[in-house]
Short mmCIF file of C-alpha atoms in Angstrom, two decimals:
data_model
loop_
_atom_site.label_atom_id
_atom_site.label_comp_id
_atom_site.label_asym_id
_atom_site.label_seq_id
_atom_site.Cartn_x
_atom_site.Cartn_y
_atom_site.Cartn_z
CA UNK U 1 -21.61 -6.91 13.06
CA UNK U 2 -18.87 -6.14 10.54
CA UNK U 3 -15.68 -8.10 10.05
CA UNK U 4 -12.43 -6.82 8.54
CA UNK U 5 -9.89 -9.30 7.20
CA UNK U 6 -6.43 -7.97 6.42
CA UNK U 7 -3.71 -9.69 4.43
CA UNK U 8 -0.46 -8.97 2.63
CA UNK U 9 2.01 -8.06 5.34
CA UNK U 10 5.41 -9.66 5.68
CA UNK U 11 9.16 -9.23 5.63
CA UNK U 12 10.77 -7.40 2.73
CA UNK U 13 14.14 -5.84 1.99
CA UNK U 14 14.52 -2.09 1.73
CA UNK U 15 13.46 -0.93 -1.71
CA UNK U 16 10.97 -3.75 -2.05
CA UNK U 17 7.21 -3.73 -2.40
CA UNK U 18 4.19 -5.13 -0.61
CA UNK U 19 0.46 -4.92 -1.17
CA UNK U 20 -1.96 -4.92 1.73
CA UNK U 21 -5.62 -5.83 1.41
CA UNK U 22 -8.56 -5.35 3.78
CA UNK U 23 -11.95 -6.87 3.02
CA UNK U 24 -15.07 -5.86 4.94
CA UNK U 25 -18.08 -8.10 5.31
CA UNK U 26 -21.24 -8.35 7.38
CA UNK U 27 -23.96 -5.87 8.19
CA UNK U 28 -22.98 -3.21 5.63
CA UNK U 29 -25.33 -0.75 3.99
CA UNK U 30 -22.54 1.38 2.61
CA UNK U 31 -18.92 2.22 3.33
CA UNK U 32 -17.69 5.75 3.77
CA UNK U 33 -13.97 6.34 4.29
CA UNK U 34 -11.47 3.47 4.15
CA UNK U 35 -7.94 3.87 5.35
CA UNK U 36 -4.70 2.46 6.64
CA UNK U 37 -2.91 3.42 9.82
CA UNK U 38 0.32 2.13 11.26
CA UNK U 39 1.89 1.84 14.67
CA UNK U 40 5.53 1.17 15.40
CA UNK U 41 6.72 -0.01 18.83
CA UNK U 42 6.74 2.86 21.30
CA UNK U 43 5.00 5.22 18.90
CA UNK U 44 1.46 6.46 18.45
CA UNK U 45 -0.76 5.12 15.70
CA UNK U 46 -0.59 7.36 12.66
CA UNK U 47 -2.53 7.78 9.45
CA UNK U 48 -0.82 6.34 6.41
CA UNK U 49 -3.48 6.90 3.76
CA UNK U 50 -7.25 7.08 3.38
CA UNK U 51 -9.72 7.18 0.56
CA UNK U 52 -13.24 8.54 0.54
CA UNK U 53 -16.26 6.88 -1.01
CA UNK U 54 -15.78 9.23 -3.95
CA UNK U 55 -12.16 8.28 -4.43
CA UNK U 56 -10.48 11.31 -2.84
CA UNK U 57 -7.19 10.27 -1.25
CA UNK U 58 -4.99 11.61 1.53
CA UNK U 59 -1.46 10.47 2.34
CA UNK U 60 1.00 11.02 5.12
CA UNK U 61 3.90 13.12 3.87
CA UNK U 62 6.31 10.27 4.66
CA UNK U 63 4.67 7.94 2.14
CA UNK U 64 3.66 10.31 -0.67
CA UNK U 65 4.95 9.09 -3.99
CA UNK U 66 5.68 5.62 -2.64
CA UNK U 67 2.33 4.28 -1.43
CA UNK U 68 -0.97 4.14 -3.30
CA UNK U 69 -4.35 3.51 -1.71
CA UNK U 70 -7.28 2.22 -3.75
CA UNK U 71 -10.63 0.57 -3.16
CA UNK U 72 -12.98 -1.84 -4.86
CA UNK U 73 -16.47 -0.87 -3.78
CA UNK U 74 -18.04 -3.98 -5.28
CA UNK U 75 -15.82 -6.11 -3.03
CA UNK U 76 -15.84 -3.75 0.00
CA UNK U 77 -12.06 -3.96 -0.11
CA UNK U 78 -9.31 -1.40 0.33
CA UNK U 79 -5.74 -1.88 -0.86
CA UNK U 80 -2.43 -0.29 -0.02
CA UNK U 81 0.31 -0.71 -2.61
CA UNK U 82 3.65 0.04 -0.97
CA UNK U 83 6.79 0.57 -3.05
CA UNK U 84 10.34 1.69 -2.30
CA UNK U 85 9.88 0.49 1.27
CA UNK U 86 12.20 1.82 3.93
CA UNK U 87 13.16 0.39 7.33
CA UNK U 88 11.21 3.24 8.94
CA UNK U 89 8.04 1.86 7.34
CA UNK U 90 8.30 -1.11 9.70
CA UNK U 91 5.12 -1.21 11.81
CA UNK U 92 1.83 -2.93 12.40
CA UNK U 93 -0.58 -1.75 9.71
CA UNK U 94 -4.25 -1.43 10.60
CA UNK U 95 -7.20 -1.12 8.29
CA UNK U 96 -9.89 1.39 9.28
CA UNK U 97 -13.36 1.45 7.75
CA UNK U 98 -16.29 3.75 8.45
CA UNK U 99 -19.46 1.75 7.87
CA UNK U 100 -23.10 2.73 7.62
CA UNK U 101 -24.85 -0.37 8.88
CA UNK U 102 -28.34 -1.62 8.12
CA UNK U 103 -30.59 -0.53 10.96
CA UNK U 104 -27.74 0.77 13.11
CA UNK U 105 -25.65 3.93 13.50
CA UNK U 106 -22.53 4.62 11.50
CA UNK U 107 -19.51 2.98 13.09
CA UNK U 108 -15.75 3.03 12.85
CA UNK U 109 -14.15 -0.43 12.55
CA UNK U 110 -10.52 -1.51 12.90
CA UNK U 111 -8.80 -4.55 11.46
CA UNK U 112 -6.65 -6.86 13.57
CA UNK U 113 -3.45 -5.54 12.03
CA UNK U 114 -0.81 -6.99 9.79
CA UNK U 115 2.92 -6.68 10.40
CA UNK U 116 5.20 -5.08 7.83
CA UNK U 117 8.92 -5.45 8.47
CA UNK U 118 11.48 -3.82 6.19
CA UNK U 119 15.07 -4.94 6.59
CA UNK U 120 18.02 -2.73 5.69
#
């Protein structure tokens, strides 16, 4: 079993910043891709950013230049630094981690979500 613990969401004014964290623990042999997705009310979940085990990053066009994803492999933790936040960034943010487990197949895990609300 693998657990993901997210933190860092909250309420911020437009133009402000937040940093999200997601720490993975449990039956982990290695971690492949780590990423962040978001889902606003009435909308589908969408990719925000992801980072490979080798550090290659991908971003949604809507967040390029404002958000930065990073990871600490020693801590099995992924971060999302969000700057210049806009009201349209308001959503539940979900951590996603692809884990190679000890003695078990590779599996895709989701965090419980953390709410980010940006006021205008």
